[in-house]
Amino acid sequence: MSTDAIATPTPEQMTELQAVTDRARAGDHTAVPRLRELLALFPRHGAYFGDLALQAAGVWIDLAAGPDLHLRESLAVKLDALRRDLLGGSADPVLDLAVDRVALTWLAANYLTAMDGAAVKHGESPRLQAFRAKRRHQAERAHLTALAALVALRKALAAPPAAAPLAAPVLTDRAAREAVANRLSGFFDGLPTLARDGAKAAASN
């Protein structure tokens, strides 16, 4: 059965998928063959849990939101909107990877900036504040690098394809002789008639 025929698992299949997933997460190697079969039937399940960019975003959102579920959901919505804006409707997989990197570094840089402000507010030691500032600077550089890569990629994708070089014209033997004769004819004007006629005859042969 094709994977397109089963876009969404039935409740029974979802129950089995959850049970097999739990066994695999617990380290049960006997669950792997059936897990592979289920992931082949429902690739979206594997794509979701195997998306490390998505998992990384979840880690940063957890750090930023903590137990605040409203902030957690708001950050997820903001991140989705940022990705959509940066993708601009493109389905290019390479652009998608670049946008993931920009979104993640944006999240990390802004989280660390917020932590810098909280550190100052709570009067942390200058040494700890300096450590936090160093981490923030690293995150900001990573974000700027990701942005630069995205801009360069957009330019590369938008550039028109390079024109193929024009092939040199292929001349027949006669055409080649005539071209040489025409090019040399100007040099014969100052020669005596006999020499000029002989040179032209040599060129035409």
PDB file of C-alpha atoms in Angstrom:
ATOM      1  CA  MET A   1       0.000   0.000   0.000  1.00  0.00           C
ATOM      2  CA  SER A   2       1.393   3.413  -0.912  1.00  0.00           C
ATOM      3  CA  THR A   3       2.127   5.981   1.766  1.00  0.00           C
ATOM      4  CA  ASP A   4      -0.116   8.454  -0.060  1.00  0.00           C
ATOM      5  CA  ALA A   5      -3.105   6.173   0.551  1.00  0.00           C
ATOM      6  CA  ILE A   6      -2.700   6.503   4.334  1.00  0.00           C
ATOM      7  CA  ALA A   7      -2.031  10.150   5.088  1.00  0.00           C
ATOM      8  CA  THR A   8      -3.279   9.901   8.672  1.00  0.00           C
ATOM      9  CA  PRO A   9      -3.187   6.795  10.892  1.00  0.00           C
ATOM     10  CA  THR A  10      -6.440   5.371  12.172  1.00  0.00           C
ATOM     11  CA  PRO A  11      -6.993   5.388  15.955  1.00  0.00           C
ATOM     12  CA  GLU A  12      -5.891   1.734  16.101  1.00  0.00           C
ATOM     13  CA  GLN A  13      -2.761   2.453  14.069  1.00  0.00           C
ATOM     14  CA  MET A  14      -2.022   5.506  16.189  1.00  0.00           C
ATOM     15  CA  THR A  15      -2.245   3.364  19.321  1.00  0.00           C
ATOM     16  CA  GLU A  16       0.173   0.837  17.845  1.00  0.00           C
ATOM     17  CA  LEU A  17       2.497   3.577  16.627  1.00  0.00           C
ATOM     18  CA  GLN A  18       2.590   5.105  20.092  1.00  0.00           C
ATOM     19  CA  ALA A  19       3.242   1.739  21.738  1.00  0.00           C
ATOM     20  CA  VAL A  20       6.032   0.827  19.315  1.00  0.00           C
ATOM     21  CA  THR A  21       7.540   4.301  19.659  1.00  0.00           C
ATOM     22  CA  ASP A  22       7.556   4.002  23.449  1.00  0.00           C
ATOM     23  CA  ARG A  23       9.302   0.633  23.221  1.00  0.00           C
ATOM     24  CA  ALA A  24      11.915   2.009  20.837  1.00  0.00           C
ATOM     25  CA  ARG A  25      12.544   5.017  23.074  1.00  0.00           C
ATOM     26  CA  ALA A  26      13.094   2.660  25.974  1.00  0.00           C
ATOM     27  CA  GLY A  27      15.808   0.866  23.988  1.00  0.00           C
ATOM     28  CA  ASP A  28      13.830  -2.205  22.908  1.00  0.00           C
ATOM     29  CA  HIS A  29      15.609  -3.356  19.730  1.00  0.00           C
ATOM     30  CA  THR A  30      12.820  -5.804  18.906  1.00  0.00           C
ATOM     31  CA  ALA A  31      10.541  -2.819  18.253  1.00  0.00           C
ATOM     32  CA  VAL A  32      12.747  -1.436  15.468  1.00  0.00           C
ATOM     33  CA  PRO A  33      11.531  -3.604  12.540  1.00  0.00           C
ATOM     34  CA  ARG A  34       7.886  -2.745  13.175  1.00  0.00           C
ATOM     35  CA  LEU A  35       8.787   0.884  13.844  1.00  0.00           C
ATOM     36  CA  ARG A  36      10.458   1.098  10.432  1.00  0.00           C
ATOM     37  CA  GLU A  37       7.356  -0.338   8.786  1.00  0.00           C
ATOM     38  CA  LEU A  38       5.121   2.179  10.533  1.00  0.00           C
ATOM     39  CA  LEU A  39       7.411   5.093   9.682  1.00  0.00           C
ATOM     40  CA  ALA A  40       7.328   4.007   6.039  1.00  0.00           C
ATOM     41  CA  LEU A  41       3.522   4.056   6.189  1.00  0.00           C
ATOM     42  CA  PHE A  42       3.385   7.375   8.044  1.00  0.00           C
ATOM     43  CA  PRO A  43       6.505   9.327   7.026  1.00  0.00           C
ATOM     44  CA  ARG A  44       5.189  12.539   8.577  1.00  0.00           C
ATOM     45  CA  HIS A  45       5.573  10.975  12.015  1.00  0.00           C
ATOM     46  CA  GLY A  46       9.240  10.243  11.424  1.00  0.00           C
ATOM     47  CA  ALA A  47       9.820  13.573   9.698  1.00  0.00           C
ATOM     48  CA  TYR A  48       8.407  15.434  12.687  1.00  0.00           C
ATOM     49  CA  PHE A  49      10.411  13.652  15.366  1.00  0.00           C
ATOM     50  CA  GLY A  50      13.489  13.428  13.159  1.00  0.00           C
ATOM     51  CA  ASP A  51      13.557  17.161  12.445  1.00  0.00           C
ATOM     52  CA  LEU A  52      16.489  18.260  14.604  1.00  0.00           C
ATOM     53  CA  ALA A  53      15.948  21.909  13.714  1.00  0.00           C
ATOM     54  CA  LEU A  54      12.438  21.630  15.118  1.00  0.00           C
ATOM     55  CA  GLN A  55      13.729  19.833  18.206  1.00  0.00           C
ATOM     56  CA  ALA A  56      16.394  22.501  18.729  1.00  0.00           C
ATOM     57  CA  ALA A  57      13.772  25.226  18.458  1.00  0.00           C
ATOM     58  CA  GLY A  58      11.741  23.401  21.089  1.00  0.00           C
ATOM     59  CA  VAL A  59      14.719  23.405  23.458  1.00  0.00           C
ATOM     60  CA  TRP A  60      15.212  27.165  23.101  1.00  0.00           C
ATOM     61  CA  ILE A  61      11.489  27.786  23.503  1.00  0.00           C
ATOM     62  CA  ASP A  62      11.468  25.658  26.670  1.00  0.00           C
ATOM     63  CA  LEU A  63      14.377  27.682  28.039  1.00  0.00           C
ATOM     64  CA  ALA A  64      12.718  30.992  27.231  1.00  0.00           C
ATOM     65  CA  ALA A  65       9.181  30.138  28.324  1.00  0.00           C
ATOM     66  CA  GLY A  66       9.693  27.776  31.239  1.00  0.00           C
ATOM     67  CA  PRO A  67       6.280  26.903  32.709  1.00  0.00           C
ATOM     68  CA  ASP A  68       4.583  29.863  30.958  1.00  0.00           C
ATOM     69  CA  LEU A  69       2.426  28.076  28.374  1.00  0.00           C
ATOM     70  CA  HIS A  70       1.188  31.346  26.877  1.00  0.00           C
ATOM     71  CA  LEU A  71       4.735  32.483  26.146  1.00  0.00           C
ATOM     72  CA  ARG A  72       5.599  29.022  24.830  1.00  0.00           C
ATOM     73  CA  GLU A  73       2.761  29.071  22.295  1.00  0.00           C
ATOM     74  CA  SER A  74       3.429  32.699  21.368  1.00  0.00           C
ATOM     75  CA  LEU A  75       7.074  31.929  20.607  1.00  0.00           C
ATOM     76  CA  ALA A  76       6.082  28.950  18.475  1.00  0.00           C
ATOM     77  CA  VAL A  77       3.662  31.135  16.504  1.00  0.00           C
ATOM     78  CA  LYS A  78       6.303  33.850  16.065  1.00  0.00           C
ATOM     79  CA  LEU A  79       8.876  31.326  14.871  1.00  0.00           C
ATOM     80  CA  ASP A  80       6.451  29.848  12.339  1.00  0.00           C
ATOM     81  CA  ALA A  81       5.604  33.328  11.039  1.00  0.00           C
ATOM     82  CA  LEU A  82       9.295  34.197  10.751  1.00  0.00           C
ATOM     83  CA  ARG A  83       9.974  31.053   8.744  1.00  0.00           C
ATOM     84  CA  ARG A  84       7.046  31.726   6.411  1.00  0.00           C
ATOM     85  CA  ASP A  85       8.174  35.306   5.823  1.00  0.00           C
ATOM     86  CA  LEU A  86      11.734  34.238   5.068  1.00  0.00           C
ATOM     87  CA  LEU A  87      10.694  31.392   2.774  1.00  0.00           C
ATOM     88  CA  GLY A  88       8.336  33.636   0.831  1.00  0.00           C
ATOM     89  CA  GLY A  89       6.409  30.677  -0.540  1.00  0.00           C
ATOM     90  CA  SER A  90       9.513  28.956  -1.911  1.00  0.00           C
ATOM     91  CA  ALA A  91       9.681  25.159  -1.804  1.00  0.00           C
ATOM     92  CA  ASP A  92      13.442  25.008  -2.402  1.00  0.00           C
ATOM     93  CA  PRO A  93      14.894  22.521   0.138  1.00  0.00           C
ATOM     94  CA  VAL A  94      18.237  24.321   0.381  1.00  0.00           C
ATOM     95  CA  LEU A  95      16.488  27.612   1.104  1.00  0.00           C
ATOM     96  CA  ASP A  96      14.417  25.803   3.723  1.00  0.00           C
ATOM     97  CA  LEU A  97      17.599  24.688   5.499  1.00  0.00           C
ATOM     98  CA  ALA A  98      19.006  28.223   5.413  1.00  0.00           C
ATOM     99  CA  VAL A  99      15.766  29.631   6.830  1.00  0.00           C
ATOM    100  CA  ASP A 100      15.841  27.040   9.625  1.00  0.00           C
ATOM    101  CA  ARG A 101      19.311  28.244  10.595  1.00  0.00           C
ATOM    102  CA  VAL A 102      18.249  31.900  10.602  1.00  0.00           C
ATOM    103  CA  ALA A 103      15.176  31.142  12.722  1.00  0.00           C
ATOM    104  CA  LEU A 104      17.161  29.111  15.250  1.00  0.00           C
ATOM    105  CA  THR A 105      19.943  31.654  15.603  1.00  0.00           C
ATOM    106  CA  TRP A 106      17.351  34.428  15.931  1.00  0.00           C
ATOM    107  CA  LEU A 107      15.742  32.530  18.798  1.00  0.00           C
ATOM    108  CA  ALA A 108      19.054  31.812  20.518  1.00  0.00           C
ATOM    109  CA  ALA A 109      20.439  35.343  20.150  1.00  0.00           C
ATOM    110  CA  ASN A 110      17.297  36.979  21.487  1.00  0.00           C
ATOM    111  CA  TYR A 111      16.990  34.543  24.378  1.00  0.00           C
ATOM    112  CA  LEU A 112      20.570  35.254  25.443  1.00  0.00           C
ATOM    113  CA  THR A 113      19.956  38.991  25.099  1.00  0.00           C
ATOM    114  CA  ALA A 114      16.979  38.653  27.435  1.00  0.00           C
ATOM    115  CA  MET A 115      19.137  36.717  29.890  1.00  0.00           C
ATOM    116  CA  ASP A 116      21.706  39.531  29.799  1.00  0.00           C
ATOM    117  CA  GLY A 117      19.018  41.987  30.806  1.00  0.00           C
ATOM    118  CA  ALA A 118      17.790  39.711  33.587  1.00  0.00           C
ATOM    119  CA  ALA A 119      21.351  39.326  34.868  1.00  0.00           C
ATOM    120  CA  VAL A 120      21.771  43.083  35.150  1.00  0.00           C
ATOM    121  CA  LYS A 121      18.354  43.415  36.771  1.00  0.00           C
ATOM    122  CA  HIS A 122      19.193  40.841  39.445  1.00  0.00           C
ATOM    123  CA  GLY A 123      22.659  42.222  40.102  1.00  0.00           C
ATOM    124  CA  GLU A 124      24.742  39.255  38.998  1.00  0.00           C
ATOM    125  CA  SER A 125      28.476  39.484  39.451  1.00  0.00           C
ATOM    126  CA  PRO A 126      30.464  41.277  36.726  1.00  0.00           C
ATOM    127  CA  ARG A 127      32.315  38.044  35.978  1.00  0.00           C
ATOM    128  CA  LEU A 128      29.089  36.158  35.299  1.00  0.00           C
ATOM    129  CA  GLN A 129      27.731  39.065  33.280  1.00  0.00           C
ATOM    130  CA  ALA A 130      30.895  39.035  31.158  1.00  0.00           C
ATOM    131  CA  PHE A 131      30.429  35.305  30.531  1.00  0.00           C
ATOM    132  CA  ARG A 132      26.835  35.874  29.474  1.00  0.00           C
ATOM    133  CA  ALA A 133      27.870  38.735  27.192  1.00  0.00           C
ATOM    134  CA  LYS A 134      30.454  36.506  25.501  1.00  0.00           C
ATOM    135  CA  ARG A 135      27.831  33.858  24.792  1.00  0.00           C
ATOM    136  CA  ARG A 136      25.460  36.505  23.461  1.00  0.00           C
ATOM    137  CA  HIS A 137      28.121  37.895  21.122  1.00  0.00           C
ATOM    138  CA  GLN A 138      28.769  34.398  19.786  1.00  0.00           C
ATOM    139  CA  ALA A 139      25.055  33.878  19.196  1.00  0.00           C
ATOM    140  CA  GLU A 140      24.758  37.250  17.451  1.00  0.00           C
ATOM    141  CA  ARG A 141      27.674  36.417  15.145  1.00  0.00           C
ATOM    142  CA  ALA A 142      26.081  33.073  14.327  1.00  0.00           C
ATOM    143  CA  HIS A 143      22.824  34.859  13.522  1.00  0.00           C
ATOM    144  CA  LEU A 144      24.514  37.413  11.268  1.00  0.00           C
ATOM    145  CA  THR A 145      26.398  34.608   9.509  1.00  0.00           C
ATOM    146  CA  ALA A 146      23.143  32.735   8.929  1.00  0.00           C
ATOM    147  CA  LEU A 147      21.508  35.898   7.575  1.00  0.00           C
ATOM    148  CA  ALA A 148      24.419  36.540   5.215  1.00  0.00           C
ATOM    149  CA  ALA A 149      24.251  32.960   3.951  1.00  0.00           C
ATOM    150  CA  LEU A 150      20.513  33.294   3.356  1.00  0.00           C
ATOM    151  CA  VAL A 151      20.943  36.557   1.432  1.00  0.00           C
ATOM    152  CA  ALA A 152      23.700  35.035  -0.710  1.00  0.00           C
ATOM    153  CA  LEU A 153      21.561  31.984  -1.412  1.00  0.00           C
ATOM    154  CA  ARG A 154      18.593  34.140  -2.430  1.00  0.00           C
ATOM    155  CA  LYS A 155      20.800  36.047  -4.875  1.00  0.00           C
ATOM    156  CA  ALA A 156      22.144  32.809  -6.315  1.00  0.00           C
ATOM    157  CA  LEU A 157      18.655  31.386  -6.786  1.00  0.00           C
ATOM    158  CA  ALA A 158      17.391  34.613  -8.377  1.00  0.00           C
ATOM    159  CA  ALA A 159      20.318  35.001 -10.784  1.00  0.00           C
ATOM    160  CA  PRO A 160      19.501  34.122 -14.415  1.00  0.00           C
ATOM    161  CA  PRO A 161      21.273  31.048 -15.749  1.00  0.00           C
ATOM    162  CA  ALA A 162      24.566  31.761 -17.450  1.00  0.00           C
ATOM    163  CA  ALA A 163      24.299  31.919 -21.218  1.00  0.00           C
ATOM    164  CA  ALA A 164      26.037  29.137 -23.079  1.00  0.00           C
ATOM    165  CA  PRO A 165      29.155  30.337 -24.920  1.00  0.00           C
ATOM    166  CA  LEU A 166      28.620  30.912 -28.619  1.00  0.00           C
ATOM    167  CA  ALA A 167      30.162  28.228 -30.742  1.00  0.00           C
ATOM    168  CA  ALA A 168      32.711  29.372 -33.299  1.00  0.00           C
ATOM    169  CA  PRO A 169      31.317  29.192 -36.839  1.00  0.00           C
ATOM    170  CA  VAL A 170      32.406  26.148 -38.765  1.00  0.00           C
ATOM    171  CA  LEU A 171      33.749  27.170 -42.155  1.00  0.00           C
ATOM    172  CA  THR A 172      34.053  24.948 -45.170  1.00  0.00           C
ATOM    173  CA  ASP A 173      37.421  24.797 -46.920  1.00  0.00           C
ATOM    174  CA  ARG A 174      36.215  27.152 -49.630  1.00  0.00           C
ATOM    175  CA  ALA A 175      34.727  29.615 -47.141  1.00  0.00           C
ATOM    176  CA  ALA A 176      37.945  29.549 -45.139  1.00  0.00           C
ATOM    177  CA  ARG A 177      40.024  30.305 -48.239  1.00  0.00           C
ATOM    178  CA  GLU A 178      37.708  33.168 -49.185  1.00  0.00           C
ATOM    179  CA  ALA A 179      37.908  34.617 -45.667  1.00  0.00           C
ATOM    180  CA  VAL A 180      41.702  34.538 -45.766  1.00  0.00           C
ATOM    181  CA  ALA A 181      41.734  36.090 -49.229  1.00  0.00           C
ATOM    182  CA  ASN A 182      39.425  38.909 -48.144  1.00  0.00           C
ATOM    183  CA  ARG A 183      41.523  39.627 -45.082  1.00  0.00           C
ATOM    184  CA  LEU A 184      44.756  39.730 -47.069  1.00  0.00           C
ATOM    185  CA  SER A 185      43.428  41.643 -50.058  1.00  0.00           C
ATOM    186  CA  GLY A 186      44.207  44.990 -48.466  1.00  0.00           C
ATOM    187  CA  PHE A 187      47.846  44.112 -48.226  1.00  0.00           C
ATOM    188  CA  PHE A 188      48.098  43.484 -51.956  1.00  0.00           C
ATOM    189  CA  ASP A 189      47.075  46.942 -53.150  1.00  0.00           C
ATOM    190  CA  GLY A 190      50.591  48.345 -53.008  1.00  0.00           C
ATOM    191  CA  LEU A 191      52.234  45.376 -54.708  1.00  0.00           C
ATOM    192  CA  PRO A 192      53.035  45.131 -58.408  1.00  0.00           C
ATOM    193  CA  THR A 193      50.226  43.573 -60.412  1.00  0.00           C
ATOM    194  CA  LEU A 194      52.024  40.300 -61.065  1.00  0.00           C
ATOM    195  CA  ALA A 195      52.990  39.806 -57.437  1.00  0.00           C
ATOM    196  CA  ARG A 196      49.503  40.781 -56.274  1.00  0.00           C
ATOM    197  CA  ASP A 197      47.808  38.315 -58.615  1.00  0.00           C
ATOM    198  CA  GLY A 198      50.190  35.572 -57.600  1.00  0.00           C
ATOM    199  CA  ALA A 199      49.605  36.161 -53.892  1.00  0.00           C
ATOM    200  CA  LYS A 200      45.839  36.169 -54.361  1.00  0.00           C
ATOM    201  CA  ALA A 201      46.033  32.969 -56.335  1.00  0.00           C
ATOM    202  CA  ALA A 202      48.105  31.359 -53.593  1.00  0.00           C
ATOM    203  CA  ALA A 203      45.595  32.445 -50.970  1.00  0.00           C
ATOM    204  CA  SER A 204      42.665  31.085 -52.987  1.00  0.00           C
ATOM    205  CA  ASN A 205      44.375  27.716 -53.324  1.00  0.00           C
TER     206      ASN A 205
END
